[in-house]
mmCIF file of C-alpha atoms in Angstrom:
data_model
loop_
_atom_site.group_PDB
_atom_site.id
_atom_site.type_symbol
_atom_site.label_atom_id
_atom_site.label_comp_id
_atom_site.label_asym_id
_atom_site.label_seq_id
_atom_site.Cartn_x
_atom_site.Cartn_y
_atom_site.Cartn_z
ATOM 1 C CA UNK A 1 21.496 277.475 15.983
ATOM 2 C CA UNK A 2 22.119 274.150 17.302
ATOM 3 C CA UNK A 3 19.904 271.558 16.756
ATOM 4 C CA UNK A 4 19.515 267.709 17.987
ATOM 5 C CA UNK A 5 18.927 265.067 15.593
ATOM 6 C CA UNK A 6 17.392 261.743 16.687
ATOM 7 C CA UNK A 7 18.431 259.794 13.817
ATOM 8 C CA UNK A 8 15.744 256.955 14.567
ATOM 9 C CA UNK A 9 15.376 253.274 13.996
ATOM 10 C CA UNK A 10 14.072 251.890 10.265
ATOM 11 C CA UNK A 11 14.295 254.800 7.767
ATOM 12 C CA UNK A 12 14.697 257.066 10.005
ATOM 13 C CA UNK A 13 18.725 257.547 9.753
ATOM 14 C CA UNK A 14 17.737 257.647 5.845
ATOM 15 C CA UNK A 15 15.369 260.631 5.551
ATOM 16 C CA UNK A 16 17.050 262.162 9.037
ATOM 17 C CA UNK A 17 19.898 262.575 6.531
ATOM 18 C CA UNK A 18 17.654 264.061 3.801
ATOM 19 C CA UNK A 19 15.967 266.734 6.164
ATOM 20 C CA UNK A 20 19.333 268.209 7.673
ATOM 21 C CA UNK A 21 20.497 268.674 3.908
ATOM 22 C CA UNK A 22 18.127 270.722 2.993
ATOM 23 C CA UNK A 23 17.729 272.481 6.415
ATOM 24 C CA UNK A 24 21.379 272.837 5.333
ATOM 25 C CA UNK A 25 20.155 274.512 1.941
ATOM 26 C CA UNK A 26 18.562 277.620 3.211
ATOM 27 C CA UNK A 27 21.444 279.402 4.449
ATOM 28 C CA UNK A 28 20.337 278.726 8.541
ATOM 29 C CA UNK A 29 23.870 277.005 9.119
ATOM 30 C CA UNK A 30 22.832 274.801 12.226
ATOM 31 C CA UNK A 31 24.916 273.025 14.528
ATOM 32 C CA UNK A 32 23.936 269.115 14.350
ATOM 33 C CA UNK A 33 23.863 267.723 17.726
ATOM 34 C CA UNK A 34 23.200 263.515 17.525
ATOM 35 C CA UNK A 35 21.591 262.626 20.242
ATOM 36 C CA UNK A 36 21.634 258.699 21.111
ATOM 37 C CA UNK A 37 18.185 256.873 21.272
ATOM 38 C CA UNK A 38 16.700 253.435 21.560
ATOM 39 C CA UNK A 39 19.562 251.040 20.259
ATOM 40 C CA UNK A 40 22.363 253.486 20.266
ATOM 41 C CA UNK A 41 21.492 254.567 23.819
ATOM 42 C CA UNK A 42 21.297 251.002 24.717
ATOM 43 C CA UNK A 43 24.795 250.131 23.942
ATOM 44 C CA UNK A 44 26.234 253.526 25.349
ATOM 45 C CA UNK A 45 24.231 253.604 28.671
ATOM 46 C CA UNK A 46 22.637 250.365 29.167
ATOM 47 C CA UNK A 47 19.320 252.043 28.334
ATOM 48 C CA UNK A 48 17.118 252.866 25.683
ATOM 49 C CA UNK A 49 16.347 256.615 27.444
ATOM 50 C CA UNK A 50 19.110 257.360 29.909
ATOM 51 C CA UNK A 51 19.131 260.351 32.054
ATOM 52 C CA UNK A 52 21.963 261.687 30.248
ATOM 53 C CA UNK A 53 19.703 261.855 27.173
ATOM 54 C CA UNK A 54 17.249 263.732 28.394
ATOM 55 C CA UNK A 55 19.042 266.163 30.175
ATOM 56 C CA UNK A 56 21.179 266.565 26.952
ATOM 57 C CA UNK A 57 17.970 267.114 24.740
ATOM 58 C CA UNK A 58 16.770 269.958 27.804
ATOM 59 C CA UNK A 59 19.868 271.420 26.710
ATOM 60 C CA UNK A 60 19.108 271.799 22.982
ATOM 61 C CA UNK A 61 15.455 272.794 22.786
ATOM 62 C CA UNK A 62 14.854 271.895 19.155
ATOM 63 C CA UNK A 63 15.117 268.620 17.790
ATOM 64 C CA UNK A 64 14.317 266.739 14.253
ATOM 65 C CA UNK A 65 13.425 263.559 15.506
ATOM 66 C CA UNK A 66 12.774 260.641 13.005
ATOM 67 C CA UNK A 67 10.674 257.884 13.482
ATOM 68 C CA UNK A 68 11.449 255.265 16.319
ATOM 69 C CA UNK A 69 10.023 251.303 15.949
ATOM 70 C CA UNK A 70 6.994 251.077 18.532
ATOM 71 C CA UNK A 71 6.803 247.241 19.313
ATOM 72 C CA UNK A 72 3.263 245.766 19.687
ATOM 73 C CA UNK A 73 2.846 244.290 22.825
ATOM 74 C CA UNK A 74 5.804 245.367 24.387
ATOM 75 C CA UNK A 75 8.179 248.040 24.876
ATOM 76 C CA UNK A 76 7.199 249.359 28.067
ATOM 77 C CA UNK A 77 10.306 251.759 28.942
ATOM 78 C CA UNK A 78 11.031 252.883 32.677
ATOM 79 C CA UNK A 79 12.659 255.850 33.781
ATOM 80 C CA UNK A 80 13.928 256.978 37.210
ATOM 81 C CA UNK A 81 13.157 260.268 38.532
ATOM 82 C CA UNK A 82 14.874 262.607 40.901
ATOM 83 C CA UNK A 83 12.941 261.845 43.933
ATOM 84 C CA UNK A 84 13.710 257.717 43.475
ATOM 85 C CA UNK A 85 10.874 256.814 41.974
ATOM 86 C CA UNK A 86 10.751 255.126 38.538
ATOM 87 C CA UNK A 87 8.292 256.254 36.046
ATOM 88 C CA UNK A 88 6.744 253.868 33.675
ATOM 89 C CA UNK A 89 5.871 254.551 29.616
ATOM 90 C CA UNK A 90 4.095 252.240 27.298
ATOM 91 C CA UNK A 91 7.100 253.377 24.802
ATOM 92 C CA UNK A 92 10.213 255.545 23.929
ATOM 93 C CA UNK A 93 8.107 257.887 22.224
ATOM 94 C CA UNK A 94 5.848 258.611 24.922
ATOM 95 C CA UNK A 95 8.725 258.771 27.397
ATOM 96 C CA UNK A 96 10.142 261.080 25.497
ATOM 97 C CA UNK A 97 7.274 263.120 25.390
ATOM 98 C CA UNK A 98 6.016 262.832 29.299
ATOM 99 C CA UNK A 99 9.815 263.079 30.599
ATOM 100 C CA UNK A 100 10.274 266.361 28.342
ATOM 101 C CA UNK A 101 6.809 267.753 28.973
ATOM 102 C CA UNK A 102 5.306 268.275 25.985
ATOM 103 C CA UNK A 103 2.237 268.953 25.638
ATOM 104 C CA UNK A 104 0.570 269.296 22.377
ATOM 105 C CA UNK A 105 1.170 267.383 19.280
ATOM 106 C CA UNK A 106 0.051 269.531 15.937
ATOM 107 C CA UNK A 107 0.030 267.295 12.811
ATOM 108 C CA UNK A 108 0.072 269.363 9.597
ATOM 109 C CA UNK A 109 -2.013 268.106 6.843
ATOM 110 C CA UNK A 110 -1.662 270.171 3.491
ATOM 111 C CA UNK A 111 -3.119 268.496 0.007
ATOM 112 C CA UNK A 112 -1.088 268.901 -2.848
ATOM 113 C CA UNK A 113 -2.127 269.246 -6.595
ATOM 114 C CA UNK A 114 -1.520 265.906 -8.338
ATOM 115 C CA UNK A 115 -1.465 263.510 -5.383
ATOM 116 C CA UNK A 116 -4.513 264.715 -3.529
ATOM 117 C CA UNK A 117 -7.401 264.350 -5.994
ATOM 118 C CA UNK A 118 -10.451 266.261 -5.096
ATOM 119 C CA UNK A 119 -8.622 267.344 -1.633
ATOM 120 C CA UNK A 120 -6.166 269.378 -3.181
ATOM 121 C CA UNK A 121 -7.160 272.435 -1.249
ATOM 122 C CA UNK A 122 -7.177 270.921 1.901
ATOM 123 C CA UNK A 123 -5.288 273.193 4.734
ATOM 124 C CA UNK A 124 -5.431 271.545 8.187
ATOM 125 C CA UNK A 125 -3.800 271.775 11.335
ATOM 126 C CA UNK A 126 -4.279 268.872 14.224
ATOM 127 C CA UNK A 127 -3.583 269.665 17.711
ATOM 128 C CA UNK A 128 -3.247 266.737 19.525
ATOM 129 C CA UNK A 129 -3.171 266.956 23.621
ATOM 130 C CA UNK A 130 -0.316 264.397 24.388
ATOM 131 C CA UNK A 131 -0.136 264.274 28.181
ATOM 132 C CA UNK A 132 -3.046 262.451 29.266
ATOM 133 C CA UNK A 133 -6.245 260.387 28.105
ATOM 134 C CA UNK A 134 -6.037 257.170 27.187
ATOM 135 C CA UNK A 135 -2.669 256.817 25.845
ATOM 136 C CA UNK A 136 -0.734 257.094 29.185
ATOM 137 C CA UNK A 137 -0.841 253.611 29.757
ATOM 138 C CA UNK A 138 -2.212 253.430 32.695
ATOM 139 C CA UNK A 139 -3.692 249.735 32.527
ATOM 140 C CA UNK A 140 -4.279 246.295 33.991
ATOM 141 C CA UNK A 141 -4.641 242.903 33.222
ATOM 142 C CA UNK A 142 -6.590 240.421 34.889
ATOM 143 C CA UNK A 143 -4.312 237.192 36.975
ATOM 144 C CA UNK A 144 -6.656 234.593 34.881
ATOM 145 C CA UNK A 145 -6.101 236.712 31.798
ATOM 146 C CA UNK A 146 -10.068 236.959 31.062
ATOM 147 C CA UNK A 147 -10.341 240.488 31.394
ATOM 148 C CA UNK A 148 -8.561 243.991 31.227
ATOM 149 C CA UNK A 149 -8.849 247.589 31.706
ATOM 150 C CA UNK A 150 -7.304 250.873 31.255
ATOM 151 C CA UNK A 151 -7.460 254.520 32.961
ATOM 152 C CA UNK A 152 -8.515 257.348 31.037
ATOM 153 C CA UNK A 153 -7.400 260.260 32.671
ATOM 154 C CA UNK A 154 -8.495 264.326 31.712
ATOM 155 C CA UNK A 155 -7.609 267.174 33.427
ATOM 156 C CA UNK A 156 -8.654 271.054 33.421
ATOM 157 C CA UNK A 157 -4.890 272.003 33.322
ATOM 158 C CA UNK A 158 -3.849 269.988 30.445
ATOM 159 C CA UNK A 159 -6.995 270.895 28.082
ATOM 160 C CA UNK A 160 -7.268 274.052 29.110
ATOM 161 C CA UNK A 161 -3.577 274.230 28.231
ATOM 162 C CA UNK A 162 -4.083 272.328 24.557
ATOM 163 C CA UNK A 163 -7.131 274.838 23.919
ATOM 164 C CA UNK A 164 -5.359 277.566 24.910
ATOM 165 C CA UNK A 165 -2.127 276.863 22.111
ATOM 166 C CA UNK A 166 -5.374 276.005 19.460
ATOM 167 C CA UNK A 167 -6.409 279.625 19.734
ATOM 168 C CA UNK A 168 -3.346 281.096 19.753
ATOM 169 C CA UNK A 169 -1.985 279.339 16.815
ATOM 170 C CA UNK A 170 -5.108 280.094 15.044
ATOM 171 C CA UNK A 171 -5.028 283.550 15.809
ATOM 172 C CA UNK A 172 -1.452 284.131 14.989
ATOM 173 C CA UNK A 173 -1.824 281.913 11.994
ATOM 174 C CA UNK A 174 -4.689 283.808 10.201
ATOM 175 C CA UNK A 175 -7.156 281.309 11.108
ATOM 176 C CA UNK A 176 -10.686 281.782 11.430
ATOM 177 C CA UNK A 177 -12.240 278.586 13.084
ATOM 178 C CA UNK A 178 -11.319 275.721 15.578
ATOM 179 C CA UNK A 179 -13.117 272.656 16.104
ATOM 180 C CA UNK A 180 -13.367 270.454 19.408
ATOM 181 C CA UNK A 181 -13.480 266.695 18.779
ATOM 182 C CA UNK A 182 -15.105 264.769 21.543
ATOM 183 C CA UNK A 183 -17.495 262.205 22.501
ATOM 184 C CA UNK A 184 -18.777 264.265 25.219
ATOM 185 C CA UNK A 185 -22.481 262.687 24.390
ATOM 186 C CA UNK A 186 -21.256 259.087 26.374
ATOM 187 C CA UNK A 187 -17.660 260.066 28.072
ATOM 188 C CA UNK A 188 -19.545 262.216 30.117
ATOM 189 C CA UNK A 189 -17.074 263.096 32.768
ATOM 190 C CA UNK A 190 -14.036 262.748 31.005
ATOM 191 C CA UNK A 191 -14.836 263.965 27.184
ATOM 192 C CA UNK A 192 -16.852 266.347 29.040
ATOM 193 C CA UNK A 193 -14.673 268.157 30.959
ATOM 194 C CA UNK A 194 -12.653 268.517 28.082
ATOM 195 C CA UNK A 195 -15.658 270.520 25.985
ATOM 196 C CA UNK A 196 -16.209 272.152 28.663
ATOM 197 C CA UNK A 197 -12.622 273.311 28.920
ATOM 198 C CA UNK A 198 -12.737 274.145 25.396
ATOM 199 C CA UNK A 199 -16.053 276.168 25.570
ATOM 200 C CA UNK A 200 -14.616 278.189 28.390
ATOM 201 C CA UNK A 201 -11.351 279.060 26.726
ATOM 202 C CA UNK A 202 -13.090 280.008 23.573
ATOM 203 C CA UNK A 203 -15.123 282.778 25.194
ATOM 204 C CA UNK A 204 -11.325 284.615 25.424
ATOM 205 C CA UNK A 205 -11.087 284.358 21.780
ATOM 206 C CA UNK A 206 -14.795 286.171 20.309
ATOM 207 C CA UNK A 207 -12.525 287.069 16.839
ATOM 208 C CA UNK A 208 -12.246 283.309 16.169
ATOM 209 C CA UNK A 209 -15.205 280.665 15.336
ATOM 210 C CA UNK A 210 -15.368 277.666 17.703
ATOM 211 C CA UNK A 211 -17.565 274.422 17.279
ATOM 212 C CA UNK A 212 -17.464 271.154 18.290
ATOM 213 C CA UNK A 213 -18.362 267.623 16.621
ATOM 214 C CA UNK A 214 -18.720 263.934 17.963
ATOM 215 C CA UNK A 215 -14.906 262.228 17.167
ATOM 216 C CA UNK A 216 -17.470 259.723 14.931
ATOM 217 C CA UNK A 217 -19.507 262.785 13.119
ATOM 218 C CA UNK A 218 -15.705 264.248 12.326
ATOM 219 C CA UNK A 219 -14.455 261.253 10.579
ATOM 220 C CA UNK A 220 -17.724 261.144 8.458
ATOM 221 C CA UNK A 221 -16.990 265.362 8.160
ATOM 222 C CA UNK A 222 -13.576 265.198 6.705
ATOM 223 C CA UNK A 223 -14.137 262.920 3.884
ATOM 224 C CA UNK A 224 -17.520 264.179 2.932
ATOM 225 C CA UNK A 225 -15.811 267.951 2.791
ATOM 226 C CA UNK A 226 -12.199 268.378 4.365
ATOM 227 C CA UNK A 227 -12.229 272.192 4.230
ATOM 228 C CA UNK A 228 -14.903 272.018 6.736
ATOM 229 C CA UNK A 229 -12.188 272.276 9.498
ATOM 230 C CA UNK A 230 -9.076 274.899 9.836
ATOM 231 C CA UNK A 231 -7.403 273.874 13.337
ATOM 232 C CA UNK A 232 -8.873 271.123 15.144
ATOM 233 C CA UNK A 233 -7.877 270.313 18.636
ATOM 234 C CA UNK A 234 -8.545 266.982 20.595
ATOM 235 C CA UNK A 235 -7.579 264.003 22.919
ATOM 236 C CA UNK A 236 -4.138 261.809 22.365
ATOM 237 C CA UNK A 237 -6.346 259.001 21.081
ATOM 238 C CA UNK A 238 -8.343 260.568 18.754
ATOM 239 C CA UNK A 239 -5.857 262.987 17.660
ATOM 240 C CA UNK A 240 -3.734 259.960 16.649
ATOM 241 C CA UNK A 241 -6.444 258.216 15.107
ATOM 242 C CA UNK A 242 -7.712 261.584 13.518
ATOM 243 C CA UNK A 243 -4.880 262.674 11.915
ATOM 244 C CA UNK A 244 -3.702 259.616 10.079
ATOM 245 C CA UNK A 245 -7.116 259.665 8.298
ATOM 246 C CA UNK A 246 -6.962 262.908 7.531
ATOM 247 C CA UNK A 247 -3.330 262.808 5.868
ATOM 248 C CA UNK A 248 -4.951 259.632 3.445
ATOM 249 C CA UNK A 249 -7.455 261.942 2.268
ATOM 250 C CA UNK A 250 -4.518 264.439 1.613
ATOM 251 C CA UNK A 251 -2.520 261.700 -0.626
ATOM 252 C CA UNK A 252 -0.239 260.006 1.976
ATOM 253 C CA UNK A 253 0.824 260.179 5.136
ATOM 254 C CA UNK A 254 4.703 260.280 3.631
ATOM 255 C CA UNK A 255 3.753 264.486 3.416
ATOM 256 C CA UNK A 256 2.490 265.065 6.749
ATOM 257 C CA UNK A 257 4.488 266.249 9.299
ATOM 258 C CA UNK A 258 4.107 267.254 12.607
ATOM 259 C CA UNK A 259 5.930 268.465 16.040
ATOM 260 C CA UNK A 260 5.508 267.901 20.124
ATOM 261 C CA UNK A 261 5.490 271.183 21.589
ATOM 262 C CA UNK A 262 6.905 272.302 25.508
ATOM 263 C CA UNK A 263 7.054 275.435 27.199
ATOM 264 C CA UNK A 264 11.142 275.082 26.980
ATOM 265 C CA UNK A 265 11.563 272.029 24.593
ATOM 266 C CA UNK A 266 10.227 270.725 20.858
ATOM 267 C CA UNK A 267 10.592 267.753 18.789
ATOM 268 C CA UNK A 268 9.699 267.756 15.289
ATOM 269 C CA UNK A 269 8.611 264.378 13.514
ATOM 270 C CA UNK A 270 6.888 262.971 10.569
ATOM 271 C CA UNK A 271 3.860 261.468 11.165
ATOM 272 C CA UNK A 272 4.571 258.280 9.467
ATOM 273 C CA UNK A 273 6.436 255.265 11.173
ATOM 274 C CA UNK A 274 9.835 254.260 11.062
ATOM 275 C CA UNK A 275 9.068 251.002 7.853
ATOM 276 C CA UNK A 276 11.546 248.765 8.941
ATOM 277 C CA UNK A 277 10.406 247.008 5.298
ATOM 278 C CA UNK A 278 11.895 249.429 2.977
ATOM 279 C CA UNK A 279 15.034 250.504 5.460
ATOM 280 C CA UNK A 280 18.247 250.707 3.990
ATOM 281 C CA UNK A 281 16.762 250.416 0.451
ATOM 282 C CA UNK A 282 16.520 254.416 -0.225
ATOM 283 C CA UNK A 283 13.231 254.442 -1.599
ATOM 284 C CA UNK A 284 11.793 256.187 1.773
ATOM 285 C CA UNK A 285 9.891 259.417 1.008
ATOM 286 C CA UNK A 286 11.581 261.791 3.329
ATOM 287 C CA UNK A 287 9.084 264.882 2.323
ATOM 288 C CA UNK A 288 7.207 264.407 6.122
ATOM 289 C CA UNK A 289 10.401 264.751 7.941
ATOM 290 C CA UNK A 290 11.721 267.801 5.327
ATOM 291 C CA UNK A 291 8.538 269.710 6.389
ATOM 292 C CA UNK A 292 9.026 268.805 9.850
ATOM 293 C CA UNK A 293 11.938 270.352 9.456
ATOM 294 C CA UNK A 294 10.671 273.635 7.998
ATOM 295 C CA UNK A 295 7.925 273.830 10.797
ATOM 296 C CA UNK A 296 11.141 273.680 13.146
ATOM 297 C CA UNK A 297 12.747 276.537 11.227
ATOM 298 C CA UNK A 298 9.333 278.516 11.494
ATOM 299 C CA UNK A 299 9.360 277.969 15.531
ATOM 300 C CA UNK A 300 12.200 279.025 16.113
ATOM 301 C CA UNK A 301 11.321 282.534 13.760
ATOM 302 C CA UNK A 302 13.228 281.707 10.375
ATOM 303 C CA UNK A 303 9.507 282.524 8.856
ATOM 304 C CA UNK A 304 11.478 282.722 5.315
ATOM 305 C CA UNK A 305 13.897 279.799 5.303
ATOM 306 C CA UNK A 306 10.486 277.416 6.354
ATOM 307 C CA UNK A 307 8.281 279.090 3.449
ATOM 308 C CA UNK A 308 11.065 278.249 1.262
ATOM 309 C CA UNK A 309 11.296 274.785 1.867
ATOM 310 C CA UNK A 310 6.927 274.613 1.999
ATOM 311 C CA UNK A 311 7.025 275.929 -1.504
ATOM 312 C CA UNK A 312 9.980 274.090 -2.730
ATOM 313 C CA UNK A 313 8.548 270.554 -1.612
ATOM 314 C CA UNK A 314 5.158 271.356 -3.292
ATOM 315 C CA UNK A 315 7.109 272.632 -6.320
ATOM 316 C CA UNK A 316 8.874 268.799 -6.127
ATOM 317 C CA UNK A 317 5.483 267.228 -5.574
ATOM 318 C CA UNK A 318 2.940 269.208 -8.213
ATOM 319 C CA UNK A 319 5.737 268.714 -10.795
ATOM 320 C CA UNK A 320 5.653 265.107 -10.485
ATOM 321 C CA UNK A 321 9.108 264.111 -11.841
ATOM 322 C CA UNK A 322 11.205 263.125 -8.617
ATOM 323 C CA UNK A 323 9.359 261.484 -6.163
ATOM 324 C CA UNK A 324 9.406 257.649 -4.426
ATOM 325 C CA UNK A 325 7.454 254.812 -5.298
ATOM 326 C CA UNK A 326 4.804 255.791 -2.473
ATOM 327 C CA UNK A 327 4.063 258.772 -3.955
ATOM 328 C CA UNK A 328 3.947 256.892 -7.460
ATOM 329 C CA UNK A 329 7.506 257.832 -8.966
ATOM 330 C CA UNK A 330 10.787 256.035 -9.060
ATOM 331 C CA UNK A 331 13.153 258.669 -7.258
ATOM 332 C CA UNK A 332 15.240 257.560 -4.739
ATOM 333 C CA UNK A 333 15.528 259.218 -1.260
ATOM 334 C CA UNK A 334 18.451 261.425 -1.609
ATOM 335 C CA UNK A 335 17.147 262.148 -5.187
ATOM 336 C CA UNK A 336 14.323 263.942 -3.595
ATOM 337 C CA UNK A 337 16.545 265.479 -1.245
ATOM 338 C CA UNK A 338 18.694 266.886 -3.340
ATOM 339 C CA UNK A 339 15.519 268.284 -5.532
ATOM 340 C CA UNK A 340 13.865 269.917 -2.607
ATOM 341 C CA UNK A 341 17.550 271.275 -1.814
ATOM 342 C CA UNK A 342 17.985 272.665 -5.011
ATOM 343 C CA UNK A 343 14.408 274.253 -5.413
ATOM 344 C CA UNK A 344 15.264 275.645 -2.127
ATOM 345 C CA UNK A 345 18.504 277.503 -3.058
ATOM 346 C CA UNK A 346 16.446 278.769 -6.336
ATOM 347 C CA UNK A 347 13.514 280.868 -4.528
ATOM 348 C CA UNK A 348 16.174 282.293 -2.241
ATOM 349 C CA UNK A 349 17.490 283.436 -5.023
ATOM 350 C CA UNK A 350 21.361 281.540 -4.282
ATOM 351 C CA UNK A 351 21.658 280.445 -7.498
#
């Protein structure tokens, strides 16, 4: 199985290096393809996202992708496109997302015995639409600089789309129940045509709960009782927002992971950042990424392979005794590697 790695900017070539060992560890035997990003596009192609990049990742159709730097206040990237044009992206990571067509982000938020408190039990699943809303970028800025403003765009297609992979995820995940998040009550066109998406598409789906809750009354939801919701699905902004509260309340956002889901492509990603603070000093926690890479393995049908590594990182983090300082132990990086790696080998029985 081939597979492109996106080694990433900060930690990322760090815990990249973690996740293929132990994707190494169950047995699957993929073939690493590097594919050249940001800075080592840059000096290869002149650009940060060349079109010999994407068409390379089209080609691969899985991908571990670790985290890339997103510069505040810059970083717009520009692509060209067949017919001439040049397409515009507030960043890489939402070029790469827009020129691959993804479509849904889900962000997996387990809790964990030990590091979770009171959440322990918490068993959530995040799907983030990722082609529209807010977060395209489509904005403005005043000439006198006094004022700006920014497009929010919805569409039937794309929720109807998102809703669509919520239910079917849910179904063929043993799932009983998924939430809408909205602000329908003041976004009346916008949020609104989005509930109303979701309403519509849950009719198709009578063996499965549906509800929906104000983006405002869900944040107040989740920490009062977190196994309130099962799969949640919602716009790019509060999806973002969302899930990076929700993986606090699990213990830290170093063991949530997450993917960006095409019809014909994936990426899989941590949810965390790329920490240019702790690079190169191999304290990063590269449990996010590992799982990433399991949810990989279960998309493309190694169901086992990804269980294993689920159970061997929870093995890792309810026993306590090698993790990094984020997670309150002293382990190094590849230390937790190789202890994931080695848990890994033992359910499968190879050693």
């Amino acid at each position: 199985m081939r597979i492109g790695v996106i080694k990433g900017n900060g930690i990322g070539p760090e815990i990249s290096a973690a996740t293929m060992r132990v994707l190494e560890a169950t047995g699957v035997q993929p073939k690493w393809v590097f594919i050249p990003v940001a800075n080592e596009a840059r000096e290869l192609y002149g650009h940060p996202l060349p079109s010999e990049v994407i068409e390379c990742l089209k080609n691969i159709e899985l991908c571990i992708k670790a985290p890339l730097l997103a510069e505040k206040l810059e970083g717009r990237i520009s692509c060209p496109q067949a017919d001439g044009s040049v397409a515009t992206y507030p960043s890489i990571n939402n070029a790469i997302r827009r020129e691959l067509k993804l479509f849904v982000n889900p962000r997996f938020i387990r809790g964990y015995k030990g590091i979770s408190g009171r959440h322990e039990k918490m068993d959530l699943v995040i799907m983030r639409e990722i082609t529209e809303d807010i977060y395209i970028g489509w904005e403005r800025e005043l000439e006198d600089g006094t004022a700006a403003e920014a497009i929010k765009r919805v569409t039937l297609t794309a929720s109807q789309k998102v809703a669509e992979y919520a239910f079917e995820y849910a179904r063929t995940h043993s799932r009983k129940k998924v939430s809408c998040l909205h602000k329908a009550n003041v976004l009346h066109a916008t949020d609104g045509l989005f509930l109303r998406t979701f309403r519509d598409v849950a009719q198709r789906y009578p063996d499965i709960e549906a509800d929906d809750i104000m983006i405002d009354a869900a944040c107040y939801a989740i920490v009062r009782d977190p196994l309130r919701f099962s799969v949640v699905v919602t716009l790019n902004q509060y999806g973002d927002i969302f899930s990076d509260l929700a993986a606090g309340l699990s213990g830290s956002l170093g063991l949530a992971p997450g993917a960006n889901i095409g019809d014909h492509f994936a990426t899989f990603e941590a949810t965390h950042g790329a920490a240019p603070d702790i690079a190169g000093t191999g304290t990063a926690n590269p449990l996010a990424l590992i799982l990433s890479g399991a949810e990989l393995l279960e998309h493309a049908h190694y169901v086992k392979e990804a269980a294993a590594i689920k159970l061997a990182v929870a093995q890792v983090v309810e026993e306590r005794q090698t993790l990094t300082p984020d997670l309150g132990g002293s382990a190094t990086t590849d230390q937790v590697a190789d202890a994931v790696s080695a848990n890994v080998k033992k359910i499968q029985g190879y050693v």
